[in-house]
Short mmCIF file of C-alpha atoms in Angstrom, two decimals:
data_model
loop_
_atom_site.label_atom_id
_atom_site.label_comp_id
_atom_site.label_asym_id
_atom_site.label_seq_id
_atom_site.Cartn_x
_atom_site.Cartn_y
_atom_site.Cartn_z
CA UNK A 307 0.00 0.00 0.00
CA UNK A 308 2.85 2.56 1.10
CA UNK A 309 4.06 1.24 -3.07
CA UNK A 310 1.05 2.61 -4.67
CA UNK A 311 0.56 5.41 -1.88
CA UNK A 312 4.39 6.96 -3.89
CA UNK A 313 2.46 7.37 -7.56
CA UNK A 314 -0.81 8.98 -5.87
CA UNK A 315 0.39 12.34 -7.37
CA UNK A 316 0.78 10.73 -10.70
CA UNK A 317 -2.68 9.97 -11.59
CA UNK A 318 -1.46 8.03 -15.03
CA UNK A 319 0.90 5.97 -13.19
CA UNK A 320 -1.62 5.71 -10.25
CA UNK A 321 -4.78 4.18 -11.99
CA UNK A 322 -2.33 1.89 -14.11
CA UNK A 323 -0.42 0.67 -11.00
CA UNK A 324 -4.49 0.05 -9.12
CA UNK A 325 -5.62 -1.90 -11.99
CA UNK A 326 -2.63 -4.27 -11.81
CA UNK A 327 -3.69 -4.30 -8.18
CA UNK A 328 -7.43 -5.29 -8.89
CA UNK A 329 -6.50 -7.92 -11.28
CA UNK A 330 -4.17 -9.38 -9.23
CA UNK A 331 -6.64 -9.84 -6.76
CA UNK A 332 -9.50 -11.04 -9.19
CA UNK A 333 -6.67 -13.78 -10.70
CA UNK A 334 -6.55 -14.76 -6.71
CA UNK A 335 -9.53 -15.00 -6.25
CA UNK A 336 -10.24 -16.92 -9.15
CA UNK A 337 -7.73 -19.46 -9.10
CA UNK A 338 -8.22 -20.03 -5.36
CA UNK A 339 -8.93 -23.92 -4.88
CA UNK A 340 -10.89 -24.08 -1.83
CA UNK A 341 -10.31 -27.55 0.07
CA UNK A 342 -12.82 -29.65 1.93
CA UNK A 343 -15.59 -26.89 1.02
CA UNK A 344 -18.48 -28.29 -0.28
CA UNK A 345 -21.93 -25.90 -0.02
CA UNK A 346 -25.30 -27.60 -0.68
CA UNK A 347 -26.46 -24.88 -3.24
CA UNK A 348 -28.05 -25.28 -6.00
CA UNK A 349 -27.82 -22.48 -9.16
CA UNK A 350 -30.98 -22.25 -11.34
CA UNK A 351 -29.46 -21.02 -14.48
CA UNK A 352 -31.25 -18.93 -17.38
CA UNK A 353 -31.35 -19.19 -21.19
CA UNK A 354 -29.02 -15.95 -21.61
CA UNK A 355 -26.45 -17.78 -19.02
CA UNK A 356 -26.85 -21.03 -20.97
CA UNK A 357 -26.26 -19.35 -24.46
CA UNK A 358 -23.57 -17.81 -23.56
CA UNK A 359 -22.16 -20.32 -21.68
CA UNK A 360 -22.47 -22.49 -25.60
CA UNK A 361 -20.76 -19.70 -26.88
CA UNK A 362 -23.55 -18.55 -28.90
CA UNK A 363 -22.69 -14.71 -26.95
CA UNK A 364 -19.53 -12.76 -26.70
CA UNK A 365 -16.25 -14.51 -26.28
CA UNK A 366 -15.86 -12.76 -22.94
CA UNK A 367 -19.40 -13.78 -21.53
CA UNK A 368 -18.72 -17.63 -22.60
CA UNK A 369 -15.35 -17.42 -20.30
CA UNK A 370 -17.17 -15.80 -17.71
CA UNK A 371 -19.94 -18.21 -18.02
CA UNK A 372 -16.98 -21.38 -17.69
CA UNK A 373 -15.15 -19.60 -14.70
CA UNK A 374 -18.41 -19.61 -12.69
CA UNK A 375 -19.15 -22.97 -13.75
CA UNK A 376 -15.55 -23.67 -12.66
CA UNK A 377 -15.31 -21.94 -9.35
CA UNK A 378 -18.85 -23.33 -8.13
CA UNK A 379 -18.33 -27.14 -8.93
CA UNK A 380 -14.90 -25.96 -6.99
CA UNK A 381 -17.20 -25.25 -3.47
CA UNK A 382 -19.60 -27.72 -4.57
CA UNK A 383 -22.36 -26.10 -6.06
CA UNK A 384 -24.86 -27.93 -8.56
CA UNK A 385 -26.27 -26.75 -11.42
CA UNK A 386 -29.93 -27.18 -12.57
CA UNK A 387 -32.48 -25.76 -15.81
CA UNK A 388 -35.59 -25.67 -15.85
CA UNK A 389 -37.46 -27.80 -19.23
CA UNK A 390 -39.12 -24.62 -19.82
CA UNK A 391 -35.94 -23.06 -20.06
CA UNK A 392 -35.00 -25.68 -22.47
CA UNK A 393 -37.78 -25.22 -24.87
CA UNK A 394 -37.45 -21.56 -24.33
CA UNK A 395 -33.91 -22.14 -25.73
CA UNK A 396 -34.56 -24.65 -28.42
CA UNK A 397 -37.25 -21.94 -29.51
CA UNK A 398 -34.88 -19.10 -29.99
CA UNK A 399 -32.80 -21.00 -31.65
CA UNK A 400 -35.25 -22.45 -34.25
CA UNK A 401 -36.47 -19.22 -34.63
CA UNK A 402 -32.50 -17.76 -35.31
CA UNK A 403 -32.36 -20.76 -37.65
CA UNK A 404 -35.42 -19.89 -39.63
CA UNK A 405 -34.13 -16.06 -39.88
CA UNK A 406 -30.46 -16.68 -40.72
CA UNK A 407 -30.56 -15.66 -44.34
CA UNK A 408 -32.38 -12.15 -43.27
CA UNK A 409 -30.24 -11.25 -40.94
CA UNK A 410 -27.21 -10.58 -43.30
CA UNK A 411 -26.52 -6.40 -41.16
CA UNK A 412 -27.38 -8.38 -37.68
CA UNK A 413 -24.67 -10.35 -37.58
CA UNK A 414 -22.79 -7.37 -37.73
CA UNK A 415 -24.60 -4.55 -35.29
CA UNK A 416 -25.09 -6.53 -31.82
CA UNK A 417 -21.34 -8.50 -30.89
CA UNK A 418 -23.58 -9.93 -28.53
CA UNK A 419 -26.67 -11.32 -30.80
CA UNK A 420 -26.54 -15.10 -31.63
CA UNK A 421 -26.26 -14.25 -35.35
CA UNK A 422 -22.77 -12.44 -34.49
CA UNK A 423 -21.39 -15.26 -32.79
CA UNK A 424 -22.59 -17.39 -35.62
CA UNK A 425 -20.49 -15.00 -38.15
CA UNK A 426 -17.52 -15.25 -35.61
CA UNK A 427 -17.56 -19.00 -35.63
CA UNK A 428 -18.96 -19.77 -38.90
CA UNK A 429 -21.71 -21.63 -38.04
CA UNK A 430 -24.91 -21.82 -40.54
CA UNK A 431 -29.00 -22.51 -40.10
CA UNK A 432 -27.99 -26.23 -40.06
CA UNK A 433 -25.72 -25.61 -37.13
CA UNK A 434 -27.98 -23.82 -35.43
CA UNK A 435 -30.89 -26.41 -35.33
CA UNK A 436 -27.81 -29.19 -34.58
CA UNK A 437 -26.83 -27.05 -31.58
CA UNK A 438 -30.91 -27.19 -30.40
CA UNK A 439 -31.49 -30.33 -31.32
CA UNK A 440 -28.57 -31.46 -28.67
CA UNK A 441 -28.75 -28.77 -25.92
CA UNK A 442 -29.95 -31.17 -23.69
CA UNK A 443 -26.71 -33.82 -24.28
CA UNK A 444 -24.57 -30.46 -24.00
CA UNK A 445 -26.27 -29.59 -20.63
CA UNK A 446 -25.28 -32.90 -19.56
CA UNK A 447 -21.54 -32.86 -20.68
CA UNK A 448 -21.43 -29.14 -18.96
CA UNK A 449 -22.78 -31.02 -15.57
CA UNK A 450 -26.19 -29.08 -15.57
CA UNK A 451 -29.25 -31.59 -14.67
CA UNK A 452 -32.78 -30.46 -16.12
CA UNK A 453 -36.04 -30.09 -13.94
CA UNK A 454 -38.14 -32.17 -16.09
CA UNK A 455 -41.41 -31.00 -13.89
CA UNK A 456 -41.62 -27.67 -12.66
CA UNK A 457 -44.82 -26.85 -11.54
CA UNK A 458 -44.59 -26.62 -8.10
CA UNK A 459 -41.59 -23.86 -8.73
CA UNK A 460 -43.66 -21.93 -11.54
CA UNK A 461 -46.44 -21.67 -8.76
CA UNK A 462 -44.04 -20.70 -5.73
CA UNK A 463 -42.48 -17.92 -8.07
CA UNK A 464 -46.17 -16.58 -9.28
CA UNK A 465 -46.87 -16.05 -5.49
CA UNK A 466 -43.66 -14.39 -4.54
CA UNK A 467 -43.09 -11.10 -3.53
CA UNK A 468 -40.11 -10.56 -6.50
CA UNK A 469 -42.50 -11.52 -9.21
CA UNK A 470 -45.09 -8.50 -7.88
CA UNK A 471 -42.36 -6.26 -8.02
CA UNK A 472 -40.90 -7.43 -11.43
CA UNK A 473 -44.41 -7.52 -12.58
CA UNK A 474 -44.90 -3.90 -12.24
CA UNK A 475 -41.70 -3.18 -14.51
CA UNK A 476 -43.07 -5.50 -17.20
CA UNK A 477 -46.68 -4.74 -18.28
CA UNK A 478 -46.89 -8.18 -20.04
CA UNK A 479 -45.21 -10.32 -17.83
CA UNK A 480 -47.81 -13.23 -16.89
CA UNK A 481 -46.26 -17.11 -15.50
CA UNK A 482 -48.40 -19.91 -17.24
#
């Protein structure tokens, strides 16, 4: 601290010389292999987290997405999807699939659109439907189980006091 506390007056040399500092302590952090720590907690992930974690987002998100993964199986956190989420995702993907060949500017606007990453990795309409056609098997290989029946967690969410809230933000937000 008294190191960096020398280049205060430099503010160049400062900021460089504190973001050294915070990466050094976010490469720490993330390569830290906890021992003999194992949490009973289970993530619920979503169908952005999942299509990014497929690399069908931004290089950056799909590493982010693989260090969680990483650092939670680490402390012994599971990893669940809902089968809604599922068909949400094999939906948007169909439905990229069926649009490829019109979306000749999007693949250039949004770096984070699935018709970007498409561009980026060459993938076509073919390898689209492929990719839905096998999320589940690709779930399975990442270590994510799927809640085939989820009922009873659609109805405890419809009652809760986030949805209310949330519900108010989004005029046309209903749960089947």
């Amino acid at each position: 601290a008294k190191f960096i506390e020398n280049f205060k007056h430099n503010t160049a040399v400062f900021n460089l010389i504190k973001r050294i500092y915070l990466g050094s302590i976010l490469t720490c952090y993330l390569e830290y292999q906890p021992t003999d720590v194992k949490m009973d907690v289970i993530l619920l992930l979503d169908t952005n987290f999942i299509i990014s974690l497929i690399d069908l987002n931004t290089p950056e998100s799909t590493h982010t997405c693989n260090k969680l993964l990483e650092v939670c199986k680490n402390i012994g956190y599971s990893f669940r999807v809902l089968n809604d989420t599922i068909e949400e995702i094999k939906s948007l993907l169909n439905h990229k699939a069926n649009n490829f060949d019109n979306a000749i500017i999007l693949k250039y606007v949004n770096k984070e659109d699935i018709y970007n990453a498409c561009e980026r990795k060459n993938l076509s309409r073919t390898d689209l439907d492929r990719i839905a056609d096998n999320i589940e098997n690709t779930l399975h290989e990442y270590g994510i189980n799927i809640i085939p029946f989820a009922e009873n967690l659609r109805n405890k969410a419809k009652f809760s006091p986030e949805y209310r809230i949330l519900k108010n933000f989004r005029n046309k937000c209903t749960y089947r």
